[in-house]
PDB file of N, CA and C in Angstrom:
ATOM      1  N   UNK A   1     -34.185  53.323  48.277  1.00  0.00           N
ATOM      2  CA  UNK A   1     -33.781  52.471  49.685  1.00  0.00           C
ATOM      3  C   UNK A   1     -32.342  52.559  49.404  1.00  0.00           C
ATOM      4  N   UNK A   2     -31.584  52.424  50.576  1.00  0.00           N
ATOM      5  CA  UNK A   2     -29.915  51.968  50.106  1.00  0.00           C
ATOM      6  C   UNK A   2     -30.235  50.297  50.473  1.00  0.00           C
ATOM      7  N   UNK A   3     -29.598  49.370  49.290  1.00  0.00           N
ATOM      8  CA  UNK A   3     -29.683  48.026  49.217  1.00  0.00           C
ATOM      9  C   UNK A   3     -28.773  47.696  50.231  1.00  0.00           C
ATOM     10  N   UNK A   4     -27.523  47.679  50.463  1.00  0.00           N
ATOM     11  CA  UNK A   4     -26.374  47.772  51.276  1.00  0.00           C
ATOM     12  C   UNK A   4     -27.082  48.039  52.931  1.00  0.00           C
ATOM     13  N   UNK A   5     -27.289  48.622  53.440  1.00  0.00           N
ATOM     14  CA  UNK A   5     -28.257  49.551  54.527  1.00  0.00           C
ATOM     15  C   UNK A   5     -29.164  47.936  55.088  1.00  0.00           C
ATOM     16  N   UNK A   6     -29.899  47.665  53.802  1.00  0.00           N
ATOM     17  CA  UNK A   6     -30.938  46.500  54.090  1.00  0.00           C
ATOM     18  C   UNK A   6     -30.108  45.263  54.249  1.00  0.00           C
ATOM     19  N   UNK A   7     -29.279  44.971  53.629  1.00  0.00           N
ATOM     20  CA  UNK A   7     -28.384  43.939  53.763  1.00  0.00           C
ATOM     21  C   UNK A   7     -27.712  44.027  55.053  1.00  0.00           C
ATOM     22  N   UNK A   8     -27.206  44.448  55.571  1.00  0.00           N
ATOM     23  CA  UNK A   8     -26.533  44.674  56.809  1.00  0.00           C
ATOM     24  C   UNK A   8     -27.467  44.287  57.710  1.00  0.00           C
ATOM     25  N   UNK A   9     -28.754  45.116  57.757  1.00  0.00           N
ATOM     26  CA  UNK A   9     -29.342  45.245  58.990  1.00  0.00           C
ATOM     27  C   UNK A   9     -29.928  44.042  59.118  1.00  0.00           C
ATOM     28  N   UNK A  10     -30.279  43.117  57.816  1.00  0.00           N
ATOM     29  CA  UNK A  10     -30.956  41.977  58.061  1.00  0.00           C
ATOM     30  C   UNK A  10     -29.956  40.910  58.902  1.00  0.00           C
ATOM     31  N   UNK A  11     -28.479  41.147  58.156  1.00  0.00           N
ATOM     32  CA  UNK A  11     -27.552  40.378  58.845  1.00  0.00           C
ATOM     33  C   UNK A  11     -26.966  40.595  59.834  1.00  0.00           C
ATOM     34  N   UNK A  12     -26.972  41.573  60.689  1.00  0.00           N
ATOM     35  CA  UNK A  12     -26.632  42.186  62.011  1.00  0.00           C
ATOM     36  C   UNK A  12     -27.946  41.415  62.589  1.00  0.00           C
ATOM     37  N   UNK A  13     -29.601  41.686  62.341  1.00  0.00           N
ATOM     38  CA  UNK A  13     -30.581  41.222  63.269  1.00  0.00           C
ATOM     39  C   UNK A  13     -30.129  39.476  63.291  1.00  0.00           C
ATOM     40  N   UNK A  14     -29.647  38.602  62.022  1.00  0.00           N
ATOM     41  CA  UNK A  14     -29.658  37.575  62.260  1.00  0.00           C
ATOM     42  C   UNK A  14     -28.607  37.086  63.130  1.00  0.00           C
ATOM     43  N   UNK A  15     -27.428  38.130  62.807  1.00  0.00           N
ATOM     44  CA  UNK A  15     -26.189  37.562  64.120  1.00  0.00           C
ATOM     45  C   UNK A  15     -27.128  37.616  65.728  1.00  0.00           C
ATOM     46  N   UNK A  16     -27.688  38.824  65.831  1.00  0.00           N
ATOM     47  CA  UNK A  16     -28.367  38.970  66.988  1.00  0.00           C
ATOM     48  C   UNK A  16     -29.233  37.863  68.041  1.00  0.00           C
ATOM     49  N   UNK A  17     -29.722  37.128  66.749  1.00  0.00           N
ATOM     50  CA  UNK A  17     -31.052  36.114  66.813  1.00  0.00           C
ATOM     51  C   UNK A  17     -30.010  34.375  66.797  1.00  0.00           C
ATOM     52  N   UNK A  18     -28.986  34.440  66.135  1.00  0.00           N
ATOM     53  CA  UNK A  18     -28.361  33.363  66.501  1.00  0.00           C
ATOM     54  C   UNK A  18     -27.300  33.385  67.578  1.00  0.00           C
ATOM     55  N   UNK A  19     -27.111  34.351  68.141  1.00  0.00           N
ATOM     56  CA  UNK A  19     -26.055  34.997  69.428  1.00  0.00           C
ATOM     57  C   UNK A  19     -26.712  34.708  70.602  1.00  0.00           C
ATOM     58  N   UNK A  20     -28.155  34.964  70.264  1.00  0.00           N
ATOM     59  CA  UNK A  20     -29.237  34.996  71.585  1.00  0.00           C
ATOM     60  C   UNK A  20     -29.262  33.563  71.629  1.00  0.00           C
ATOM     61  N   UNK A  21     -29.558  32.714  70.646  1.00  0.00           N
ATOM     62  CA  UNK A  21     -29.724  31.042  70.728  1.00  0.00           C
ATOM     63  C   UNK A  21     -28.368  30.150  71.545  1.00  0.00           C
ATOM     64  N   UNK A  22     -27.357  30.723  70.969  1.00  0.00           N
ATOM     65  CA  UNK A  22     -25.972  30.100  71.673  1.00  0.00           C
ATOM     66  C   UNK A  22     -25.221  30.783  72.821  1.00  0.00           C
ATOM     67  N   UNK A  23     -26.269  31.280  73.770  1.00  0.00           N
ATOM     68  CA  UNK A  23     -25.288  32.087  74.874  1.00  0.00           C
ATOM     69  C   UNK A  23     -24.897  30.950  75.862  1.00  0.00           C
ATOM     70  N   UNK A  24     -25.742  29.490  75.901  1.00  0.00           N
ATOM     71  CA  UNK A  24     -25.209  28.738  76.962  1.00  0.00           C
ATOM     72  C   UNK A  24     -24.127  28.226  76.322  1.00  0.00           C
ATOM     73  N   UNK A  25     -23.875  27.868  74.997  1.00  0.00           N
ATOM     74  CA  UNK A  25     -22.848  27.046  74.684  1.00  0.00           C
ATOM     75  C   UNK A  25     -21.428  28.126  74.782  1.00  0.00           C
ATOM     76  N   UNK A  26     -21.990  29.458  74.302  1.00  0.00           N
ATOM     77  CA  UNK A  26     -20.983  30.037  74.324  1.00  0.00           C
ATOM     78  C   UNK A  26     -20.239  30.839  75.958  1.00  0.00           C
ATOM     79  N   UNK A  27     -21.446  30.462  76.773  1.00  0.00           N
ATOM     80  CA  UNK A  27     -20.470  30.410  78.262  1.00  0.00           C
ATOM     81  C   UNK A  27     -19.492  29.162  79.431  1.00  0.00           C
ATOM     82  N   UNK A  28     -20.079  28.169  78.275  1.00  0.00           N
ATOM     83  CA  UNK A  28     -19.793  27.070  78.773  1.00  0.00           C
ATOM     84  C   UNK A  28     -17.638  26.787  78.296  1.00  0.00           C
ATOM     85  N   UNK A  29     -17.780  27.695  76.633  1.00  0.00           N
ATOM     86  CA  UNK A  29     -16.715  27.785  76.031  1.00  0.00           C
ATOM     87  C   UNK A  29     -15.656  28.393  76.726  1.00  0.00           C
ATOM     88  N   UNK A  30     -14.238  28.149  76.562  1.00  0.00           N
ATOM     89  CA  UNK A  30     -13.291  28.728  77.155  1.00  0.00           C
ATOM     90  C   UNK A  30     -13.044  30.090  76.244  1.00  0.00           C
ATOM     91  N   UNK A  31     -11.982  31.094  76.631  1.00  0.00           N
ATOM     92  CA  UNK A  31     -11.823  31.883  75.990  1.00  0.00           C
ATOM     93  C   UNK A  31     -10.980  32.086  74.763  1.00  0.00           C
ATOM     94  N   UNK A  32     -11.561  32.411  73.569  1.00  0.00           N
ATOM     95  CA  UNK A  32     -10.974  32.629  72.265  1.00  0.00           C
ATOM     96  C   UNK A  32      -9.287  32.534  72.845  1.00  0.00           C
ATOM     97  N   UNK A  33      -8.336  31.837  71.616  1.00  0.00           N
ATOM     98  CA  UNK A  33      -7.243  32.617  71.783  1.00  0.00           C
ATOM     99  C   UNK A  33      -6.877  33.799  70.759  1.00  0.00           C
ATOM    100  N   UNK A  34      -5.938  34.297  70.978  1.00  0.00           N
ATOM    101  CA  UNK A  34      -5.113  35.990  70.356  1.00  0.00           C
ATOM    102  C   UNK A  34      -5.252  34.895  68.911  1.00  0.00           C
ATOM    103  N   UNK A  35      -5.685  36.128  67.880  1.00  0.00           N
ATOM    104  CA  UNK A  35      -5.584  35.423  66.101  1.00  0.00           C
ATOM    105  C   UNK A  35      -4.088  35.842  66.024  1.00  0.00           C
ATOM    106  N   UNK A  36      -3.469  35.132  64.959  1.00  0.00           N
ATOM    107  CA  UNK A  36      -2.569  35.266  64.364  1.00  0.00           C
ATOM    108  C   UNK A  36      -2.467  36.584  63.101  1.00  0.00           C
ATOM    109  N   UNK A  37      -1.202  36.763  63.389  1.00  0.00           N
ATOM    110  CA  UNK A  37      -0.826  38.186  62.628  1.00  0.00           C
ATOM    111  C   UNK A  37      -1.547  37.914  60.843  1.00  0.00           C
ATOM    112  N   UNK A  38      -1.687  36.738  60.718  1.00  0.00           N
ATOM    113  CA  UNK A  38      -1.985  36.741  59.124  1.00  0.00           C
ATOM    114  C   UNK A  38      -3.567  36.978  59.139  1.00  0.00           C
ATOM    115  N   UNK A  39      -4.270  36.422  60.109  1.00  0.00           N
ATOM    116  CA  UNK A  39      -5.452  36.591  60.114  1.00  0.00           C
ATOM    117  C   UNK A  39      -5.916  37.833  60.556  1.00  0.00           C
ATOM    118  N   UNK A  40      -5.376  38.712  61.146  1.00  0.00           N
ATOM    119  CA  UNK A  40      -5.660  40.153  61.410  1.00  0.00           C
ATOM    120  C   UNK A  40      -5.051  40.809  59.770  1.00  0.00           C
ATOM    121  N   UNK A  41      -3.936  40.898  59.136  1.00  0.00           N
ATOM    122  CA  UNK A  41      -3.859  41.607  57.802  1.00  0.00           C
ATOM    123  C   UNK A  41      -5.225  41.103  56.863  1.00  0.00           C
ATOM    124  N   UNK A  42      -5.525  39.987  57.116  1.00  0.00           N
ATOM    125  CA  UNK A  42      -6.920  39.547  56.606  1.00  0.00           C
ATOM    126  C   UNK A  42      -7.802  40.877  56.503  1.00  0.00           C
ATOM    127  N   UNK A  43      -8.512  41.278  57.973  1.00  0.00           N
ATOM    128  CA  UNK A  43      -9.149  41.814  58.402  1.00  0.00           C
ATOM    129  C   UNK A  43      -9.090  43.088  57.921  1.00  0.00           C
ATOM    130  N   UNK A  44      -7.789  43.872  57.754  1.00  0.00           N
ATOM    131  CA  UNK A  44      -7.136  44.783  57.095  1.00  0.00           C
ATOM    132  C   UNK A  44      -7.680  45.264  55.840  1.00  0.00           C
ATOM    133  N   UNK A  45      -8.262  44.401  54.974  1.00  0.00           N
ATOM    134  CA  UNK A  45      -8.416  44.397  54.034  1.00  0.00           C
ATOM    135  C   UNK A  45      -9.884  45.267  53.742  1.00  0.00           C
ATOM    136  N   UNK A  46     -10.544  46.267  53.524  1.00  0.00           N
ATOM    137  CA  UNK A  46     -11.626  46.281  52.913  1.00  0.00           C
ATOM    138  C   UNK A  46     -12.440  45.681  51.984  1.00  0.00           C
ATOM    139  N   UNK A  47     -13.157  44.770  52.410  1.00  0.00           N
ATOM    140  CA  UNK A  47     -13.692  43.785  51.522  1.00  0.00           C
ATOM    141  C   UNK A  47     -15.392  44.325  51.032  1.00  0.00           C
ATOM    142  N   UNK A  48     -15.789  44.621  50.029  1.00  0.00           N
ATOM    143  CA  UNK A  48     -17.194  45.093  49.537  1.00  0.00           C
ATOM    144  C   UNK A  48     -17.799  44.349  48.933  1.00  0.00           C
ATOM    145  N   UNK A  49     -19.088  44.136  49.344  1.00  0.00           N
ATOM    146  CA  UNK A  49     -20.160  43.197  48.594  1.00  0.00           C
ATOM    147  C   UNK A  49     -20.402  43.846  47.266  1.00  0.00           C
ATOM    148  N   UNK A  50     -20.220  42.878  46.440  1.00  0.00           N
ATOM    149  CA  UNK A  50     -20.794  43.386  44.570  1.00  0.00           C
ATOM    150  C   UNK A  50     -21.608  43.198  44.209  1.00  0.00           C
ATOM    151  N   UNK A  51     -22.112  41.661  44.693  1.00  0.00           N
ATOM    152  CA  UNK A  51     -23.467  40.850  43.791  1.00  0.00           C
ATOM    153  C   UNK A  51     -23.771  39.284  44.459  1.00  0.00           C
ATOM    154  N   UNK A  52     -24.646  38.870  43.784  1.00  0.00           N
ATOM    155  CA  UNK A  52     -25.447  37.779  43.983  1.00  0.00           C
ATOM    156  C   UNK A  52     -24.960  36.686  42.993  1.00  0.00           C
ATOM    157  N   UNK A  53     -24.876  35.420  42.958  1.00  0.00           N
ATOM    158  CA  UNK A  53     -24.826  34.649  41.849  1.00  0.00           C
ATOM    159  C   UNK A  53     -25.280  32.995  42.216  1.00  0.00           C
ATOM    160  N   UNK A  54     -25.760  32.899  41.176  1.00  0.00           N
ATOM    161  CA  UNK A  54     -26.702  31.415  41.595  1.00  0.00           C
ATOM    162  C   UNK A  54     -25.196  30.381  41.393  1.00  0.00           C
ATOM    163  N   UNK A  55     -24.535  30.646  40.173  1.00  0.00           N
ATOM    164  CA  UNK A  55     -23.325  29.492  40.313  1.00  0.00           C
ATOM    165  C   UNK A  55     -22.041  30.009  40.734  1.00  0.00           C
ATOM    166  N   UNK A  56     -21.568  28.991  41.256  1.00  0.00           N
ATOM    167  CA  UNK A  56     -20.039  29.416  41.705  1.00  0.00           C
ATOM    168  C   UNK A  56     -19.292  29.829  40.771  1.00  0.00           C
ATOM    169  N   UNK A  57     -19.518  29.050  39.728  1.00  0.00           N
ATOM    170  CA  UNK A  57     -18.864  29.364  38.045  1.00  0.00           C
ATOM    171  C   UNK A  57     -18.891  30.790  37.700  1.00  0.00           C
ATOM    172  N   UNK A  58     -20.064  31.517  38.008  1.00  0.00           N
ATOM    173  CA  UNK A  58     -20.317  32.728  37.689  1.00  0.00           C
ATOM    174  C   UNK A  58     -19.933  33.666  38.385  1.00  0.00           C
ATOM    175  N   UNK A  59     -19.714  33.266  39.832  1.00  0.00           N
ATOM    176  CA  UNK A  59     -19.043  33.910  40.260  1.00  0.00           C
ATOM    177  C   UNK A  59     -17.750  34.205  40.567  1.00  0.00           C
ATOM    178  N   UNK A  60     -17.095  33.413  39.745  1.00  0.00           N
ATOM    179  CA  UNK A  60     -15.431  33.271  39.873  1.00  0.00           C
ATOM    180  C   UNK A  60     -15.069  33.962  38.580  1.00  0.00           C
ATOM    181  N   UNK A  61     -15.892  33.853  37.450  1.00  0.00           N
ATOM    182  CA  UNK A  61     -15.957  34.037  36.311  1.00  0.00           C
ATOM    183  C   UNK A  61     -15.825  35.635  36.610  1.00  0.00           C
ATOM    184  N   UNK A  62     -16.784  36.176  37.081  1.00  0.00           N
ATOM    185  CA  UNK A  62     -17.293  37.739  37.207  1.00  0.00           C
ATOM    186  C   UNK A  62     -15.924  38.253  37.852  1.00  0.00           C
ATOM    187  N   UNK A  63     -15.881  37.481  38.852  1.00  0.00           N
ATOM    188  CA  UNK A  63     -14.542  38.139  40.134  1.00  0.00           C
ATOM    189  C   UNK A  63     -12.766  38.491  39.153  1.00  0.00           C
ATOM    190  N   UNK A  64     -12.556  36.812  38.323  1.00  0.00           N
ATOM    191  CA  UNK A  64     -11.639  37.261  37.586  1.00  0.00           C
ATOM    192  C   UNK A  64     -11.802  38.492  36.444  1.00  0.00           C
ATOM    193  N   UNK A  65     -12.999  38.521  35.881  1.00  0.00           N
ATOM    194  CA  UNK A  65     -12.802  39.747  34.685  1.00  0.00           C
ATOM    195  C   UNK A  65     -12.863  41.022  35.227  1.00  0.00           C
ATOM    196  N   UNK A  66     -13.040  41.435  36.894  1.00  0.00           N
ATOM    197  CA  UNK A  66     -12.798  42.678  36.824  1.00  0.00           C
ATOM    198  C   UNK A  66     -11.657  43.164  37.383  1.00  0.00           C
ATOM    199  N   UNK A  67     -11.693  44.663  36.802  1.00  0.00           N
ATOM    200  CA  UNK A  67     -10.749  45.234  36.629  1.00  0.00           C
ATOM    201  C   UNK A  67     -10.272  46.479  37.483  1.00  0.00           C
ATOM    202  N   UNK A  68     -11.116  46.268  38.356  1.00  0.00           N
ATOM    203  CA  UNK A  68     -11.403  47.576  39.434  1.00  0.00           C
ATOM    204  C   UNK A  68     -10.915  46.917  40.749  1.00  0.00           C
ATOM    205  N   UNK A  69     -10.713  45.694  41.059  1.00  0.00           N
ATOM    206  CA  UNK A  69     -10.577  45.254  42.239  1.00  0.00           C
ATOM    207  C   UNK A  69      -8.954  44.568  42.117  1.00  0.00           C
ATOM    208  N   UNK A  70      -8.677  44.206  43.577  1.00  0.00           N
ATOM    209  CA  UNK A  70      -7.012  43.241  42.935  1.00  0.00           C
ATOM    210  C   UNK A  70      -7.603  42.310  44.128  1.00  0.00           C
ATOM    211  N   UNK A  71      -8.417  41.729  44.493  1.00  0.00           N
ATOM    212  CA  UNK A  71      -8.956  40.586  44.970  1.00  0.00           C
ATOM    213  C   UNK A  71     -10.320  40.417  45.222  1.00  0.00           C
ATOM    214  N   UNK A  72     -10.705  39.227  44.713  1.00  0.00           N
ATOM    215  CA  UNK A  72     -12.149  38.556  45.021  1.00  0.00           C
ATOM    216  C   UNK A  72     -12.312  37.319  45.653  1.00  0.00           C
ATOM    217  N   UNK A  73     -13.066  37.325  46.150  1.00  0.00           N
ATOM    218  CA  UNK A  73     -13.861  35.905  46.273  1.00  0.00           C
ATOM    219  C   UNK A  73     -14.958  35.787  46.649  1.00  0.00           C
ATOM    220  N   UNK A  74     -15.939  34.808  46.240  1.00  0.00           N
ATOM    221  CA  UNK A  74     -17.000  33.587  46.137  1.00  0.00           C
ATOM    222  C   UNK A  74     -17.406  33.210  47.630  1.00  0.00           C
ATOM    223  N   UNK A  75     -18.125  33.720  48.309  1.00  0.00           N
ATOM    224  CA  UNK A  75     -18.909  32.710  49.524  1.00  0.00           C
ATOM    225  C   UNK A  75     -20.113  32.365  49.536  1.00  0.00           C
ATOM    226  N   UNK A  76     -20.579  31.699  50.251  1.00  0.00           N
ATOM    227  CA  UNK A  76     -21.928  31.020  50.255  1.00  0.00           C
ATOM    228  C   UNK A  76     -22.484  32.382  50.712  1.00  0.00           C
ATOM    229  N   UNK A  77     -24.009  32.319  49.898  1.00  0.00           N
ATOM    230  CA  UNK A  77     -24.798  33.155  50.134  1.00  0.00           C
ATOM    231  C   UNK A  77     -25.970  32.786  51.171  1.00  0.00           C
ATOM    232  N   UNK A  78     -27.339  32.923  51.228  1.00  0.00           N
ATOM    233  CA  UNK A  78     -27.896  32.886  52.091  1.00  0.00           C
ATOM    234  C   UNK A  78     -28.867  31.718  51.223  1.00  0.00           C
ATOM    235  N   UNK A  79     -29.753  31.230  51.842  1.00  0.00           N
ATOM    236  CA  UNK A  79     -30.979  30.025  51.705  1.00  0.00           C
ATOM    237  C   UNK A  79     -31.642  30.765  50.374  1.00  0.00           C
ATOM    238  N   UNK A  80     -32.052  31.676  49.887  1.00  0.00           N
ATOM    239  CA  UNK A  80     -33.163  32.320  48.754  1.00  0.00           C
ATOM    240  C   UNK A  80     -32.398  31.807  47.786  1.00  0.00           C
ATOM    241  N   UNK A  81     -32.886  31.762  46.810  1.00  0.00           N
ATOM    242  CA  UNK A  81     -33.239  31.311  45.231  1.00  0.00           C
ATOM    243  C   UNK A  81     -32.585  32.268  44.161  1.00  0.00           C
ATOM    244  N   UNK A  82     -31.117  32.007  43.703  1.00  0.00           N
ATOM    245  CA  UNK A  82     -30.921  33.266  42.857  1.00  0.00           C
ATOM    246  C   UNK A  82     -29.822  34.309  43.935  1.00  0.00           C
ATOM    247  N   UNK A  83     -29.256  33.752  44.934  1.00  0.00           N
ATOM    248  CA  UNK A  83     -28.396  34.584  45.818  1.00  0.00           C
ATOM    249  C   UNK A  83     -27.500  33.093  46.447  1.00  0.00           C
ATOM    250  N   UNK A  84     -26.783  32.275  45.508  1.00  0.00           N
ATOM    251  CA  UNK A  84     -25.975  31.060  46.358  1.00  0.00           C
ATOM    252  C   UNK A  84     -24.514  31.405  46.629  1.00  0.00           C
ATOM    253  N   UNK A  85     -24.342  32.699  45.827  1.00  0.00           N
ATOM    254  CA  UNK A  85     -23.119  32.604  46.146  1.00  0.00           C
ATOM    255  C   UNK A  85     -22.648  34.098  46.179  1.00  0.00           C
ATOM    256  N   UNK A  86     -22.169  34.843  46.604  1.00  0.00           N
ATOM    257  CA  UNK A  86     -21.680  36.066  46.944  1.00  0.00           C
ATOM    258  C   UNK A  86     -20.115  36.651  46.793  1.00  0.00           C
ATOM    259  N   UNK A  87     -20.171  37.619  45.587  1.00  0.00           N
ATOM    260  CA  UNK A  87     -18.926  37.915  45.160  1.00  0.00           C
ATOM    261  C   UNK A  87     -18.604  39.459  46.223  1.00  0.00           C
ATOM    262  N   UNK A  88     -17.465  38.995  46.728  1.00  0.00           N
ATOM    263  CA  UNK A  88     -16.617  40.206  47.567  1.00  0.00           C
ATOM    264  C   UNK A  88     -15.476  40.602  47.053  1.00  0.00           C
ATOM    265  N   UNK A  89     -15.247  41.842  46.943  1.00  0.00           N
ATOM    266  CA  UNK A  89     -13.797  42.054  46.809  1.00  0.00           C
ATOM    267  C   UNK A  89     -13.316  43.549  47.521  1.00  0.00           C
ATOM    268  N   UNK A  90     -11.798  43.555  46.517  1.00  0.00           N
ATOM    269  CA  UNK A  90     -11.214  44.560  47.570  1.00  0.00           C
ATOM    270  C   UNK A  90     -10.761  45.629  46.283  1.00  0.00           C
ATOM    271  N   UNK A  91     -11.145  46.758  46.178  1.00  0.00           N
ATOM    272  CA  UNK A  91     -11.022  47.648  44.895  1.00  0.00           C
ATOM    273  C   UNK A  91      -9.443  48.315  45.238  1.00  0.00           C
ATOM    274  N   UNK A  92      -8.911  48.585  43.997  1.00  0.00           N
ATOM    275  CA  UNK A  92      -7.421  49.209  44.484  1.00  0.00           C
ATOM    276  C   UNK A  92      -7.731  50.511  44.612  1.00  0.00           C
TER     277      UNK A  92
END
């Protein structure tokens, strides 16, 4: 089984569930402003998930040691033990 497919499926299901709970608040809010050009440049990068790390320092060490990517970032993971920080990279 492809772990990425499972991961993105769970992520999409959680987003749909969270979105269904936030519908009344979203209807009362104004339309969002257009995104600035700098954030559109970030979207253009193809960020790919690499792995989970328990400690943030381990995540940053693995990201800095990587030679196959140009950029990396460590973001907060889920509430499950052992995947507190996710390493995302942009490959060369």
